[in-house]
Structure formats: structure tokens, C-alpha cells
PDB file of C-alpha atoms and ligand atoms in Angstrom:
ATOM      1  CA  UNK P   1      -0.252   0.012   0.015  1.00 46.00           C
ATOM      2  CA  UNK P   2       3.109   2.227   1.234  1.00 53.00           C
ATOM      3  CA  UNK P   3       4.458   1.605  -2.390  1.00 57.00           C
ATOM      4  CA  UNK P   4       1.816   2.806  -4.682  1.00 58.00           C
ATOM      5  CA  UNK P   5       0.996   5.656  -1.860  1.00 61.00           C
ATOM      6  CA  UNK P   6       4.494   6.364  -3.092  1.00 63.00           C
ATOM      7  CA  UNK P   7       4.445   6.408  -6.680  1.00 58.00           C
ATOM      8  CA  UNK P   8       0.911   8.431  -7.009  1.00 62.00           C
ATOM      9  CA  UNK P   9       1.091  12.312  -5.717  1.00 82.00           C
ATOM     10  CA  UNK P  10       0.282  11.611  -2.113  1.00 84.00           C
ATOM     11  CA  UNK P  11      -3.298  13.505  -2.536  1.00 90.00           C
ATOM     12  CA  UNK P  12      -4.261  11.628  -4.518  1.00 92.00           C
ATOM     13  CA  UNK P  13      -3.814   8.513  -3.300  1.00 94.00           C
ATOM     14  CA  UNK P  14      -5.685   9.677  -0.786  1.00 96.00           C
ATOM     15  CA  UNK P  15      -8.101  11.679  -2.868  1.00 97.00           C
ATOM     16  CA  UNK P  16      -8.819   8.053  -4.589  1.00 96.00           C
ATOM     17  CA  UNK P  17      -9.010   6.555  -2.017  1.00 97.00           C
ATOM     18  CA  UNK P  18     -11.572   8.988   0.584  1.00 98.00           C
ATOM     19  CA  UNK P  19     -13.520   7.637  -3.310  1.00 97.00           C
ATOM     20  CA  UNK P  20     -13.626   4.324  -2.398  1.00 98.00           C
ATOM     21  CA  UNK P  21     -14.493   4.105   1.031  1.00 98.00           C
ATOM     22  CA  UNK P  22     -17.263   7.095   0.971  1.00 97.00           C
ATOM     23  CA  UNK P  23     -18.743   4.661  -1.840  1.00 97.00           C
ATOM     24  CA  UNK P  24     -18.916   1.492  -0.033  1.00 97.00           C
ATOM     25  CA  UNK P  25     -19.395   3.145   3.527  1.00 97.00           C
ATOM     26  CA  UNK P  26     -22.318   5.109   2.522  1.00 97.00           C
ATOM     27  CA  UNK P  27     -20.934   7.991   3.972  1.00 98.00           C
ATOM     28  CA  UNK P  28     -20.762  12.390   3.553  1.00 97.00           C
ATOM     29  CA  UNK P  29     -18.259  14.333   4.075  1.00 98.00           C
ATOM     30  CA  UNK P  30     -19.592  17.747   5.210  1.00 98.00           C
ATOM     31  CA  UNK P  31     -17.101  20.480   5.576  1.00 98.00           C
ATOM     32  CA  UNK P  32     -16.398  24.101   7.387  1.00 98.00           C
ATOM     33  CA  UNK P  33     -14.962  26.643   5.254  1.00 98.00           C
ATOM     34  CA  UNK P  34     -12.134  27.373   7.074  1.00 98.00           C
ATOM     35  CA  UNK P  35     -10.766  23.731   6.328  1.00 98.00           C
ATOM     36  CA  UNK P  36      -8.118  23.509   4.223  1.00 97.00           C
ATOM     37  CA  UNK P  37      -8.542  23.626   0.137  1.00 96.00           C
ATOM     38  CA  UNK P  38      -7.567  20.335  -0.070  1.00 96.00           C
ATOM     39  CA  UNK P  39      -9.969  19.147   2.045  1.00 98.00           C
ATOM     40  CA  UNK P  40     -13.095  21.533   0.818  1.00 98.00           C
ATOM     41  CA  UNK P  41     -12.282  19.861  -2.187  1.00 97.00           C
ATOM     42  CA  UNK P  42     -13.365  16.425  -1.716  1.00 98.00           C
ATOM     43  CA  UNK P  43     -16.345  17.294   0.760  1.00 98.00           C
ATOM     44  CA  UNK P  44     -20.109  16.996   0.059  1.00 97.00           C
ATOM     45  CA  UNK P  45     -20.721  19.844   1.120  1.00 97.00           C
ATOM     46  CA  UNK P  46     -19.181  23.030   2.458  1.00 97.00           C
ATOM     47  CA  UNK P  47     -20.925  24.953   4.357  1.00 97.00           C
ATOM     48  CA  UNK P  48     -20.781  27.301   7.509  1.00 95.00           C
ATOM     49  CA  UNK P  49     -22.317  26.591  11.448  1.00 92.00           C
ATOM     50  CA  UNK P  50     -25.999  26.746   9.818  1.00 88.00           C
ATOM     51  CA  UNK P  51     -25.716  24.830   6.450  1.00 93.00           C
ATOM     52  CA  UNK P  52     -23.527  21.996   8.045  1.00 93.00           C
ATOM     53  CA  UNK P  53     -26.168  21.212  11.224  1.00 88.00           C
ATOM     54  CA  UNK P  54     -29.394  22.269   7.985  1.00 90.00           C
ATOM     55  CA  UNK P  55     -27.296  19.111   6.572  1.00 94.00           C
ATOM     56  CA  UNK P  56     -26.325  17.043   9.298  1.00 92.00           C
ATOM     57  CA  UNK P  57     -30.011  17.036  10.245  1.00 90.00           C
ATOM     58  CA  UNK P  58     -31.335  15.845   6.790  1.00 92.00           C
ATOM     59  CA  UNK P  59     -28.679  14.074   5.721  1.00 93.00           C
ATOM     60  CA  UNK P  60     -29.863   9.818   4.752  1.00 92.00           C
ATOM     61  CA  UNK P  61     -25.449   8.570   3.954  1.00 96.00           C
ATOM     62  CA  UNK P  62     -24.820   6.008   7.971  1.00 97.00           C
ATOM     63  CA  UNK P  63     -22.158   8.064   8.289  1.00 97.00           C
ATOM     64  CA  UNK P  64     -20.660  11.753   8.410  1.00 97.00           C
ATOM     65  CA  UNK P  65     -17.521  12.842   8.518  1.00 97.00           C
ATOM     66  CA  UNK P  66     -17.316  15.744   9.552  1.00 97.00           C
ATOM     67  CA  UNK P  67     -14.212  17.749   8.725  1.00 98.00           C
ATOM     68  CA  UNK P  68     -14.327  20.636  11.221  1.00 98.00           C
ATOM     69  CA  UNK P  69     -13.841  21.373  15.536  1.00 98.00           C
ATOM     70  CA  UNK P  70     -15.200  19.082  17.679  1.00 97.00           C
ATOM     71  CA  UNK P  71     -18.801  21.183  18.452  1.00 97.00           C
ATOM     72  CA  UNK P  72     -19.780  20.464  14.987  1.00 96.00           C
ATOM     73  CA  UNK P  73     -18.884  17.279  14.882  1.00 96.00           C
ATOM     74  CA  UNK P  74     -20.977  16.738  18.635  1.00 97.00           C
ATOM     75  CA  UNK P  75     -23.739  19.589  16.895  1.00 96.00           C
ATOM     76  CA  UNK P  76     -24.731  16.974  13.616  1.00 95.00           C
ATOM     77  CA  UNK P  77     -24.625  14.071  16.790  1.00 96.00           C
ATOM     78  CA  UNK P  78     -27.325  15.725  18.380  1.00 96.00           C
ATOM     79  CA  UNK P  79     -29.333  16.471  15.418  1.00 94.00           C
ATOM     80  CA  UNK P  80     -28.720  13.027  13.609  1.00 93.00           C
ATOM     81  CA  UNK P  81     -28.812   9.950  16.425  1.00 94.00           C
ATOM     82  CA  UNK P  82     -29.066   7.350  14.320  1.00 94.00           C
ATOM     83  CA  UNK P  83     -25.898   8.599  12.175  1.00 95.00           C
ATOM     84  CA  UNK P  84     -22.533   7.808  13.029  1.00 97.00           C
ATOM     85  CA  UNK P  85     -21.025  10.397  13.370  1.00 97.00           C
ATOM     86  CA  UNK P  86     -16.951  10.460  13.100  1.00 97.00           C
ATOM     87  CA  UNK P  87     -14.195  13.389  13.803  1.00 98.00           C
ATOM     88  CA  UNK P  88     -10.893  12.923  11.533  1.00 98.00           C
ATOM     89  CA  UNK P  89      -8.915  14.514  13.950  1.00 98.00           C
ATOM     90  CA  UNK P  90     -10.218  14.498  17.428  1.00 97.00           C
ATOM     91  CA  UNK P  91      -7.863  16.383  19.050  1.00 98.00           C
ATOM     92  CA  UNK P  92     -10.039  20.028  16.848  1.00 98.00           C
ATOM     93  CA  UNK P  93     -11.231  21.655  19.690  1.00 98.00           C
ATOM     94  CA  UNK P  94     -12.857  25.200  19.897  1.00 98.00           C
ATOM     95  CA  UNK P  95     -10.707  26.629  22.139  1.00 98.00           C
ATOM     96  CA  UNK P  96     -13.636  29.280  22.350  1.00 98.00           C
ATOM     97  CA  UNK P  97     -16.175  26.640  23.305  1.00 98.00           C
ATOM     98  CA  UNK P  98     -13.778  25.089  26.383  1.00 98.00           C
ATOM     99  CA  UNK P  99     -15.076  28.913  27.911  1.00 98.00           C
ATOM    100  CA  UNK P 100     -17.511  28.542  29.934  1.00 98.00           C
ATOM    101  CA  UNK P 101     -18.905  24.190  31.753  1.00 98.00           C
ATOM    102  CA  UNK P 102     -22.121  23.814  31.958  1.00 98.00           C
ATOM    103  CA  UNK P 103     -21.024  24.029  35.821  1.00 98.00           C
ATOM    104  CA  UNK P 104     -20.152  27.938  35.047  1.00 98.00           C
ATOM    105  CA  UNK P 105     -23.522  28.534  32.902  1.00 98.00           C
ATOM    106  CA  UNK P 106     -25.878  26.768  36.226  1.00 98.00           C
ATOM    107  CA  UNK P 107     -24.484  29.001  38.561  1.00 98.00           C
ATOM    108  CA  UNK P 108     -24.291  32.680  36.588  1.00 98.00           C
ATOM    109  CA  UNK P 109     -28.459  31.328  35.844  1.00 98.00           C
ATOM    110  CA  UNK P 110     -28.205  30.975  39.345  1.00 98.00           C
ATOM    111  CA  UNK P 111     -27.547  34.883  39.543  1.00 97.00           C
ATOM    112  CA  UNK P 112     -30.157  35.786  36.628  1.00 97.00           C
ATOM    113  CA  UNK P 113     -33.017  33.349  37.122  1.00 96.00           C
ATOM    114  CA  UNK P 114     -35.129  35.305  34.760  1.00 95.00           C
ATOM    115  CA  UNK P 115     -32.401  35.650  32.031  1.00 97.00           C
ATOM    116  CA  UNK P 116     -33.378  33.694  29.242  1.00 98.00           C
ATOM    117  CA  UNK P 117     -29.502  31.401  27.661  1.00 98.00           C
ATOM    118  CA  UNK P 118     -28.734  32.743  24.227  1.00 98.00           C
ATOM    119  CA  UNK P 119     -25.628  29.421  23.211  1.00 98.00           C
ATOM    120  CA  UNK P 120     -23.144  30.300  20.304  1.00 98.00           C
ATOM    121  CA  UNK P 121     -23.624  26.992  18.520  1.00 97.00           C
ATOM    122  CA  UNK P 122     -19.465  27.134  19.183  1.00 98.00           C
ATOM    123  CA  UNK P 123     -20.114  25.858  22.852  1.00 98.00           C
ATOM    124  CA  UNK P 124     -20.001  21.687  24.219  1.00 98.00           C
ATOM    125  CA  UNK P 125     -23.386  19.716  24.547  1.00 98.00           C
ATOM    126  CA  UNK P 126     -23.409  20.163  28.264  1.00 98.00           C
ATOM    127  CA  UNK P 127     -23.371  23.881  27.494  1.00 98.00           C
ATOM    128  CA  UNK P 128     -26.309  23.425  25.087  1.00 98.00           C
ATOM    129  CA  UNK P 129     -28.425  21.621  27.662  1.00 98.00           C
ATOM    130  CA  UNK P 130     -27.927  24.399  30.271  1.00 98.00           C
ATOM    131  CA  UNK P 131     -29.649  26.677  27.718  1.00 98.00           C
ATOM    132  CA  UNK P 132     -32.815  27.971  26.047  1.00 98.00           C
ATOM    133  CA  UNK P 133     -31.821  28.606  22.386  1.00 98.00           C
ATOM    134  CA  UNK P 134     -28.924  27.997  20.167  1.00 98.00           C
ATOM    135  CA  UNK P 135     -27.674  30.556  17.103  1.00 97.00           C
ATOM    136  CA  UNK P 136     -24.825  31.073  14.357  1.00 96.00           C
ATOM    137  CA  UNK P 137     -22.871  33.894  13.547  1.00 96.00           C
ATOM    138  CA  UNK P 138     -25.665  33.512  10.321  1.00 95.00           C
ATOM    139  CA  UNK P 139     -28.830  33.994  13.009  1.00 96.00           C
ATOM    140  CA  UNK P 140     -27.679  35.090  16.064  1.00 98.00           C
ATOM    141  CA  UNK P 141     -29.584  39.077  15.564  1.00 98.00           C
ATOM    142  CA  UNK P 142     -32.998  36.805  14.343  1.00 98.00           C
ATOM    143  CA  UNK P 143     -32.777  34.545  17.498  1.00 98.00           C
ATOM    144  CA  UNK P 144     -32.343  37.560  20.101  1.00 98.00           C
ATOM    145  CA  UNK P 145     -34.872  39.731  18.456  1.00 97.00           C
ATOM    146  CA  UNK P 146     -37.901  36.779  18.456  1.00 97.00           C
ATOM    147  CA  UNK P 147     -37.379  36.761  22.167  1.00 97.00           C
ATOM    148  CA  UNK P 148     -39.809  39.417  22.491  1.00 92.00           C
ATOM    149  CA  UNK P 149     -41.123  38.370  25.653  1.00 91.00           C
ATOM    150  CA  UNK P 150     -37.183  38.418  27.639  1.00 94.00           C
ATOM    151  CA  UNK P 151     -36.694  40.167  30.669  1.00 91.00           C
ATOM    152  CA  UNK P 152     -32.341  39.964  29.958  1.00 95.00           C
ATOM    153  CA  UNK P 153     -30.533  37.776  27.695  1.00 98.00           C
ATOM    154  CA  UNK P 154     -27.007  36.290  28.829  1.00 98.00           C
ATOM    155  CA  UNK P 155     -25.413  34.898  25.910  1.00 98.00           C
ATOM    156  CA  UNK P 156     -22.366  32.994  25.946  1.00 98.00           C
ATOM    157  CA  UNK P 157     -20.080  32.085  25.510  1.00 98.00           C
ATOM    158  CA  UNK P 158     -19.022  34.936  23.030  1.00 98.00           C
ATOM    159  CA  UNK P 159     -18.226  38.472  24.121  1.00 98.00           C
ATOM    160  CA  UNK P 160     -18.412  39.646  21.221  1.00 98.00           C
ATOM    161  CA  UNK P 161     -20.485  38.010  18.974  1.00 98.00           C
ATOM    162  CA  UNK P 162     -22.666  39.485  21.912  1.00 98.00           C
ATOM    163  CA  UNK P 163     -21.511  42.749  21.728  1.00 98.00           C
ATOM    164  CA  UNK P 164     -22.174  42.898  18.059  1.00 98.00           C
ATOM    165  CA  UNK P 165     -25.416  41.469  18.592  1.00 98.00           C
ATOM    166  CA  UNK P 166     -26.240  44.426  21.343  1.00 97.00           C
ATOM    167  CA  UNK P 167     -25.156  46.912  18.965  1.00 97.00           C
ATOM    168  CA  UNK P 168     -27.775  45.551  16.225  1.00 97.00           C
ATOM    169  CA  UNK P 169     -30.792  44.886  18.448  1.00 96.00           C
ATOM    170  CA  UNK P 170     -32.372  46.456  22.045  1.00 93.00           C
ATOM    171  CA  UNK P 171     -32.217  43.912  23.880  1.00 94.00           C
ATOM    172  CA  UNK P 172     -30.860  44.289  26.859  1.00 93.00           C
ATOM    173  CA  UNK P 173     -27.625  41.033  27.010  1.00 97.00           C
ATOM    174  CA  UNK P 174     -25.051  40.314  29.706  1.00 98.00           C
ATOM    175  CA  UNK P 175     -21.800  39.032  28.708  1.00 98.00           C
ATOM    176  CA  UNK P 176     -19.637  35.872  29.295  1.00 98.00           C
ATOM    177  CA  UNK P 177     -15.785  36.864  28.890  1.00 98.00           C
ATOM    178  CA  UNK P 178     -15.798  34.531  25.767  1.00 98.00           C
ATOM    179  CA  UNK P 179     -13.432  34.313  22.867  1.00 98.00           C
ATOM    180  CA  UNK P 180     -12.261  33.544  19.814  1.00 98.00           C
ATOM    181  CA  UNK P 181      -7.930  33.538  19.785  1.00 98.00           C
ATOM    182  CA  UNK P 182      -8.011  33.207  16.056  1.00 98.00           C
ATOM    183  CA  UNK P 183     -10.494  36.880  15.514  1.00 98.00           C
ATOM    184  CA  UNK P 184      -8.883  38.853  17.928  1.00 98.00           C
ATOM    185  CA  UNK P 185      -5.505  38.520  16.561  1.00 98.00           C
ATOM    186  CA  UNK P 186      -7.416  41.746  13.777  1.00 98.00           C
ATOM    187  CA  UNK P 187      -6.272  44.630  14.897  1.00 98.00           C
ATOM    188  CA  UNK P 188      -8.158  48.560  14.036  1.00 98.00           C
ATOM    189  CA  UNK P 189      -4.341  49.216  12.661  1.00 98.00           C
ATOM    190  CA  UNK P 190      -5.112  45.946  10.731  1.00 98.00           C
ATOM    191  CA  UNK P 191      -8.042  47.265   9.488  1.00 98.00           C
ATOM    192  CA  UNK P 192      -7.083  50.680   9.127  1.00 98.00           C
ATOM    193  CA  UNK P 193      -3.857  49.555   6.831  1.00 98.00           C
ATOM    194  CA  UNK P 194      -5.559  47.453   4.666  1.00 98.00           C
ATOM    195  CA  UNK P 195      -8.038  49.706   3.888  1.00 98.00           C
ATOM    196  CA  UNK P 196      -5.056  52.398   2.864  1.00 98.00           C
ATOM    197  CA  UNK P 197      -2.936  49.636   0.854  1.00 98.00           C
ATOM    198  CA  UNK P 198      -6.681  48.927  -0.665  1.00 98.00           C
ATOM    199  CA  UNK P 199      -8.395  52.300  -0.475  1.00 97.00           C
ATOM    200  CA  UNK P 200     -11.162  50.429  -3.673  1.00 97.00           C
ATOM    201  CA  UNK P 201     -11.484  47.262  -1.398  1.00 98.00           C
ATOM    202  CA  UNK P 202     -14.484  46.277   0.456  1.00 98.00           C
ATOM    203  CA  UNK P 203     -13.982  45.577   4.000  1.00 98.00           C
ATOM    204  CA  UNK P 204     -15.743  42.411   5.367  1.00 98.00           C
ATOM    205  CA  UNK P 205     -15.333  41.222   8.996  1.00 98.00           C
ATOM    206  CA  UNK P 206     -16.929  38.180  11.125  1.00 98.00           C
ATOM    207  CA  UNK P 207     -19.047  39.436  14.076  1.00 98.00           C
ATOM    208  CA  UNK P 208     -15.891  37.323  16.260  1.00 98.00           C
ATOM    209  CA  UNK P 209     -13.670  39.691  16.318  1.00 98.00           C
ATOM    210  CA  UNK P 210     -13.482  43.187  18.304  1.00 98.00           C
ATOM    211  CA  UNK P 211     -16.609  45.274  18.063  1.00 97.00           C
ATOM    212  CA  UNK P 212     -13.683  48.223  17.347  1.00 98.00           C
ATOM    213  CA  UNK P 213     -12.817  46.258  14.337  1.00 98.00           C
ATOM    214  CA  UNK P 214     -16.181  45.885  13.130  1.00 98.00           C
ATOM    215  CA  UNK P 215     -16.817  48.990  13.813  1.00 98.00           C
ATOM    216  CA  UNK P 216     -13.916  49.967  10.630  1.00 98.00           C
ATOM    217  CA  UNK P 217     -16.283  47.665   8.312  1.00 98.00           C
ATOM    218  CA  UNK P 218     -18.131  47.466   6.003  1.00 98.00           C
ATOM    219  CA  UNK P 219     -20.414  44.561   7.351  1.00 97.00           C
ATOM    220  CA  UNK P 220     -20.072  41.596   9.878  1.00 98.00           C
ATOM    221  CA  UNK P 221     -21.129  38.690   8.396  1.00 98.00           C
ATOM    222  CA  UNK P 222     -20.801  34.769   9.343  1.00 97.00           C
ATOM    223  CA  UNK P 223     -18.691  32.656   6.757  1.00 97.00           C
ATOM    224  CA  UNK P 224     -22.339  31.921   4.826  1.00 97.00           C
ATOM    225  CA  UNK P 225     -23.190  35.319   4.777  1.00 97.00           C
ATOM    226  CA  UNK P 226     -19.325  36.687   3.956  1.00 98.00           C
ATOM    227  CA  UNK P 227     -19.808  34.149   0.599  1.00 98.00           C
ATOM    228  CA  UNK P 228     -23.259  35.222  -0.445  1.00 97.00           C
ATOM    229  CA  UNK P 229     -21.996  39.313   0.278  1.00 97.00           C
ATOM    230  CA  UNK P 230     -19.060  38.950  -2.250  1.00 97.00           C
ATOM    231  CA  UNK P 231     -21.414  36.899  -5.028  1.00 97.00           C
ATOM    232  CA  UNK P 232     -23.945  39.769  -4.829  1.00 97.00           C
ATOM    233  CA  UNK P 233     -21.336  42.503  -4.418  1.00 96.00           C
ATOM    234  CA  UNK P 234     -19.557  43.704  -8.216  1.00 96.00           C
ATOM    235  CA  UNK P 235     -16.731  44.850  -5.683  1.00 96.00           C
ATOM    236  CA  UNK P 236     -13.833  43.350  -7.679  1.00 96.00           C
ATOM    237  CA  UNK P 237     -11.260  43.559  -4.345  1.00 97.00           C
ATOM    238  CA  UNK P 238     -12.003  42.735  -0.963  1.00 97.00           C
ATOM    239  CA  UNK P 239     -10.486  42.603   2.082  1.00 98.00           C
ATOM    240  CA  UNK P 240     -11.491  39.666   4.669  1.00 97.00           C
ATOM    241  CA  UNK P 241     -12.145  40.064   8.545  1.00 98.00           C
ATOM    242  CA  UNK P 242     -11.826  36.241   9.086  1.00 98.00           C
ATOM    243  CA  UNK P 243     -10.227  32.078   9.158  1.00 98.00           C
ATOM    244  CA  UNK P 244      -8.125  32.362   5.961  1.00 95.00           C
ATOM    245  CA  UNK P 245      -9.971  28.820   4.820  1.00 96.00           C
ATOM    246  CA  UNK P 246     -12.642  30.989   3.639  1.00 97.00           C
ATOM    247  CA  UNK P 247      -9.945  33.266   1.389  1.00 96.00           C
ATOM    248  CA  UNK P 248      -9.307  29.382  -0.656  1.00 94.00           C
ATOM    249  CA  UNK P 249     -13.934  29.179  -1.478  1.00 93.00           C
ATOM    250  CA  UNK P 250     -13.821  32.556  -2.416  1.00 96.00           C
ATOM    251  CA  UNK P 251     -10.640  32.389  -4.559  1.00 96.00           C
ATOM    252  CA  UNK P 252     -11.523  29.071  -6.095  1.00 95.00           C
ATOM    253  CA  UNK P 253     -15.439  30.253  -6.638  1.00 96.00           C
ATOM    254  CA  UNK P 254     -14.574  34.141  -8.133  1.00 97.00           C
ATOM    255  CA  UNK P 255     -11.171  33.727  -9.504  1.00 96.00           C
ATOM    256  CA  UNK P 256     -11.623  37.433 -10.464  1.00 96.00           C
ATOM    257  CA  UNK P 257     -11.473  38.990  -7.842  1.00 97.00           C
ATOM    258  CA  UNK P 258      -8.692  40.200  -5.624  1.00 97.00           C
ATOM    259  CA  UNK P 259      -9.350  39.037  -2.078  1.00 97.00           C
ATOM    260  CA  UNK P 260      -6.798  40.037   0.907  1.00 97.00           C
ATOM    261  CA  UNK P 261      -6.445  38.969   4.694  1.00 97.00           C
ATOM    262  CA  UNK P 262      -7.376  41.387   7.171  1.00 97.00           C
ATOM    263  CA  UNK P 263      -3.749  40.159   8.628  1.00 97.00           C
ATOM    264  CA  UNK P 264      -2.184  36.733   7.893  1.00 96.00           C
ATOM    265  CA  UNK P 265      -2.533  35.862  11.758  1.00 97.00           C
ATOM    266  CA  UNK P 266      -5.845  34.580  10.540  1.00 97.00           C
ATOM    267  CA  UNK P 267      -5.656  30.482  10.922  1.00 98.00           C
ATOM    268  CA  UNK P 268      -7.258  28.735  13.412  1.00 98.00           C
ATOM    269  CA  UNK P 269      -4.764  25.925  14.424  1.00 98.00           C
ATOM    270  CA  UNK P 270      -7.911  23.585  14.925  1.00 98.00           C
ATOM    271  CA  UNK P 271      -9.435  24.235  11.586  1.00 98.00           C
ATOM    272  CA  UNK P 272      -6.370  22.972  10.411  1.00 98.00           C
ATOM    273  CA  UNK P 273      -5.456  19.596  11.940  1.00 98.00           C
ATOM    274  CA  UNK P 274      -7.792  17.549   9.227  1.00 98.00           C
ATOM    275  CA  UNK P 275      -6.339  16.430   6.384  1.00 97.00           C
ATOM    276  CA  UNK P 276      -6.786  14.182   4.214  1.00 97.00           C
ATOM    277  CA  UNK P 277      -4.770  11.194   5.101  1.00 97.00           C
ATOM    278  CA  UNK P 278      -6.978  11.897   8.314  1.00 98.00           C
ATOM    279  CA  UNK P 279     -10.079  11.470   6.661  1.00 98.00           C
ATOM    280  CA  UNK P 280      -9.138   8.068   4.732  1.00 98.00           C
ATOM    281  CA  UNK P 281      -7.917   6.612   8.490  1.00 98.00           C
ATOM    282  CA  UNK P 282     -11.728   7.752   9.671  1.00 98.00           C
ATOM    283  CA  UNK P 283     -12.914   6.795   6.910  1.00 98.00           C
ATOM    284  CA  UNK P 284     -11.257   3.167   6.819  1.00 97.00           C
ATOM    285  CA  UNK P 285     -11.399   1.966  10.709  1.00 98.00           C
ATOM    286  CA  UNK P 286     -14.849   4.075  10.599  1.00 97.00           C
ATOM    287  CA  UNK P 287     -12.917   5.578  13.832  1.00 96.00           C
ATOM    288  CA  UNK P 288     -12.946   8.288  16.218  1.00 97.00           C
ATOM    289  CA  UNK P 289     -17.206   8.543  16.897  1.00 98.00           C
ATOM    290  CA  UNK P 290     -18.751  11.430  18.544  1.00 97.00           C
ATOM    291  CA  UNK P 291     -21.493  10.158  20.929  1.00 96.00           C
ATOM    292  CA  UNK P 292     -23.874  12.280  23.442  1.00 97.00           C
ATOM    293  CA  UNK P 293     -25.036  11.341  26.579  1.00 98.00           C
ATOM    294  CA  UNK P 294     -29.051  10.883  25.111  1.00 98.00           C
ATOM    295  CA  UNK P 295     -30.069  12.608  28.517  1.00 98.00           C
ATOM    296  CA  UNK P 296     -27.928  15.518  27.409  1.00 98.00           C
ATOM    297  CA  UNK P 297     -28.378  15.412  23.912  1.00 98.00           C
ATOM    298  CA  UNK P 298     -32.282  15.734  24.229  1.00 98.00           C
ATOM    299  CA  UNK P 299     -32.373  18.874  26.155  1.00 98.00           C
ATOM    300  CA  UNK P 300     -29.294  20.179  24.245  1.00 98.00           C
ATOM    301  CA  UNK P 301     -30.907  19.009  20.680  1.00 97.00           C
ATOM    302  CA  UNK P 302     -34.339  21.089  22.334  1.00 98.00           C
ATOM    303  CA  UNK P 303     -32.004  24.110  22.176  1.00 98.00           C
ATOM    304  CA  UNK P 304     -31.225  23.447  18.609  1.00 96.00           C
ATOM    305  CA  UNK P 305     -34.649  23.198  16.998  1.00 95.00           C
ATOM    306  CA  UNK P 306     -35.569  26.399  18.664  1.00 97.00           C
ATOM    307  CA  UNK P 307     -33.375  27.786  16.389  1.00 96.00           C
ATOM    308  CA  UNK P 308     -33.567  25.457  14.162  1.00 93.00           C
ATOM    309  CA  UNK P 309     -36.889  26.400  13.674  1.00 93.00           C
ATOM    310  CA  UNK P 310     -36.644  30.664  13.102  1.00 89.00           C
TER     311      UNK P 310
HETATM  312  P1  LIG K   1     -19.432  30.698  10.763  1.00 63.71           P
HETATM  313  O1  LIG K   1     -20.384  29.876  11.338  1.00 63.71           O
HETATM  314  O2  LIG K   1     -19.390  31.651  10.403  1.00 63.71           O
HETATM  315  O3  LIG K   1     -18.915  29.848   9.341  1.00 63.71           O
HETATM  316  O4  LIG K   1     -18.636  30.284  11.867  1.00 63.71           O
HETATM  317  C1  LIG K   1     -18.041  29.401  12.789  1.00 63.71           C
HETATM  318  C2  LIG K   1     -16.706  29.660  13.641  1.00 63.71           C
HETATM  319  O5  LIG K   1     -16.187  28.922  14.201  1.00 63.71           O
HETATM  320  C3  LIG K   1     -16.569  31.317  12.909  1.00 63.71           C
HETATM  321  O6  LIG K   1     -14.962  30.803  14.026  1.00 63.71           O
HETATM  322 FE1  LIG K   2     -13.430  28.332  17.814  1.00 63.71          FE
HETATM  323 FE2  LIG K   2     -12.027  30.543  16.332  1.00 63.71          FE
HETATM  324 FE3  LIG K   2     -11.113  28.363  15.125  1.00 63.71          FE
HETATM  325 FE4  LIG K   2     -14.013  28.972  15.122  1.00 63.71          FE
HETATM  326  S1  LIG K   2     -11.805  30.082  14.223  1.00 63.71           S
HETATM  327  S2  LIG K   2     -13.611  27.230  15.858  1.00 63.71           S
HETATM  328  S3  LIG K   2     -14.264  30.099  16.988  1.00 63.71           S
HETATM  329  S4  LIG K   2     -11.338  29.226  17.235  1.00 63.71           S
END
């Protein structure tokens, strides 16, 4: 097997293996927009957190290979309990999701018994189970606006997405001090410099960036929102304030447009852990199955279902 691998270009060896195994196993490969280019290229669906959850909920494949970070695969396991969900590298976590535990949230709820808990999907199943409703960066504003009767809202774990939502709604929001280390690497100075270097470019950032960065951009959108924006916009040059993997997708879809990363530091190391070799190994051995205990899954699914209804 190794000699064949050596003879062929390594990527094509794994692509052939994945193509064969996905058919044999009746598997679907879902990939987030931040995945490596070669992983995006072999996926059946590439999208943002909301799109991936929707795909996971409706697929009729037996196996979901989730190329993303752990909370995303866990969300697929919550929504599709009858499927086998596998993650090619189980070390691919999201530091933001680890910034709050279910116990932390229970304590905070005791301090604010009247608060409605809105939980960003970048969180563990345990935390979702303690929450009233989930949101993604695509629908966070609509989710908060839907809670017309809420006296106050406790938004966890991303303080920055929470502040962005607060700036666009009239809701009274309490924040949790969580953050994305990758998106906080973009500074206001980076945006000012990029705009000086590319004066004709539009600038679109992710709402996990700081509010100071968002205020200097033309818009803050989820990765799926950025893809739609670029598809509709006449702009030929766009400064991107989100993870590098999205620029791969945008450049592939729009070869005549120019994309500039706001800073070269926009790399999520966890998203880059997934490789073609690990996807092939996960499929071959059906390894790294993601499971959620049923009592947690049922409660977490309620919070996700409320979001999906919006
Ligand atoms: P999107 O839902 O916008 O793809 O964001 C996911 C994420 O983890 C951003 O850091
Ligand atoms: Fe988590 Fe940030 Fe990576 Fe998204 S980019 S998975 S929020 S660490």
C-alpha cells in the first residue's frame, strides 16, 4: 500500500481512497469553510455552522465525516442520533467552546434566574443542554430579536458576537467573557492599514472580531454571509477579516476578484488539523466516533430545534 502511495502524488492517493471508501460506507463528508483547501475539495458540502447543522439533520447517509472542530461534529451527533458521526482528528477543539462549562452556566443562571440563555453553537453539548436557544453567527440577531418577552438575555460564550448583536438590537444582554483567539488577532490597525493599501476594496469581517474592528469594516457577516455578499457584490477587491480557509473558497469561486486577508495571523490551528490522510483513516477504520449521552442530547437538541425553527 505504501509503495503505491509513493508512486502517486500523495493527495491523489488519499483522494482515490476516500472516493472508494465513502461509497462503500455510504458516508457524507461535511466540511467547514475554514478547512484546508484540499479537504474542502473532497467534501460533499462545504459551509458555515448553520448550513452544516442543516445538512447533518437531513442527510440519509449512514456515516457523517465531519471536517471541522469538535462542537460542530457534536452538533451533528445531537441532530442525527441514528447516524455515526466521525471526526478525523478528535483533538480539533474550539478554544472558545472550552471557555464555559455547564457548571459555570448553572451558577450564572442562579445569579440571573429570569435571564433567557442564548448559546452560540460554538459550545459543548453540556452547555447547549443548559441553554434556552442556540444561535450561529448567521442568525444571532434574528434569534435575539425573536425573544420579545425576554426580560434579559444571557449570551454565551462569545462576548464579541454578543456585543455585535447588542449593537444591532434593543435587547438587554449580559455577556460571558469568551472569545475566539483567531479573530481577536485582527486589530483596528490591521483594518486601517489594509484599507490604506487597498482603497477601492470592501472590507467584510466576521462578528467574532472585536467591536472596534467591526466598526471599521463595511459589514460583519458569518462565513456563509460573506460568501453570499461576495457573490452579489460588484466589488472586485475585498479585504477579509476571517479565517484563511474562507479566502481559499472565495478565490476558487471568484477567480477574477482579489481577496486580501486583514492579517496573515488569521489561521485557526484546530481547523487545520484535518488532513486528507486523517479523513481516509477515519473512513477506513470508522474511528473517532462522536457520541453524546442521551439525557444531554435530548436537552441540547431542544435548544438547537428552537433555533432551527427561526
Ligand atoms: P460560521 O458559522 O460563520 O462559519 O463561524 C464558525 C466559526 O467557528 C467562526 O470562527
Ligand atoms: Fe473556534 Fe475561533 Fe477556530 Fe472558530 S476560528 S473554531 S471560534 S477558535
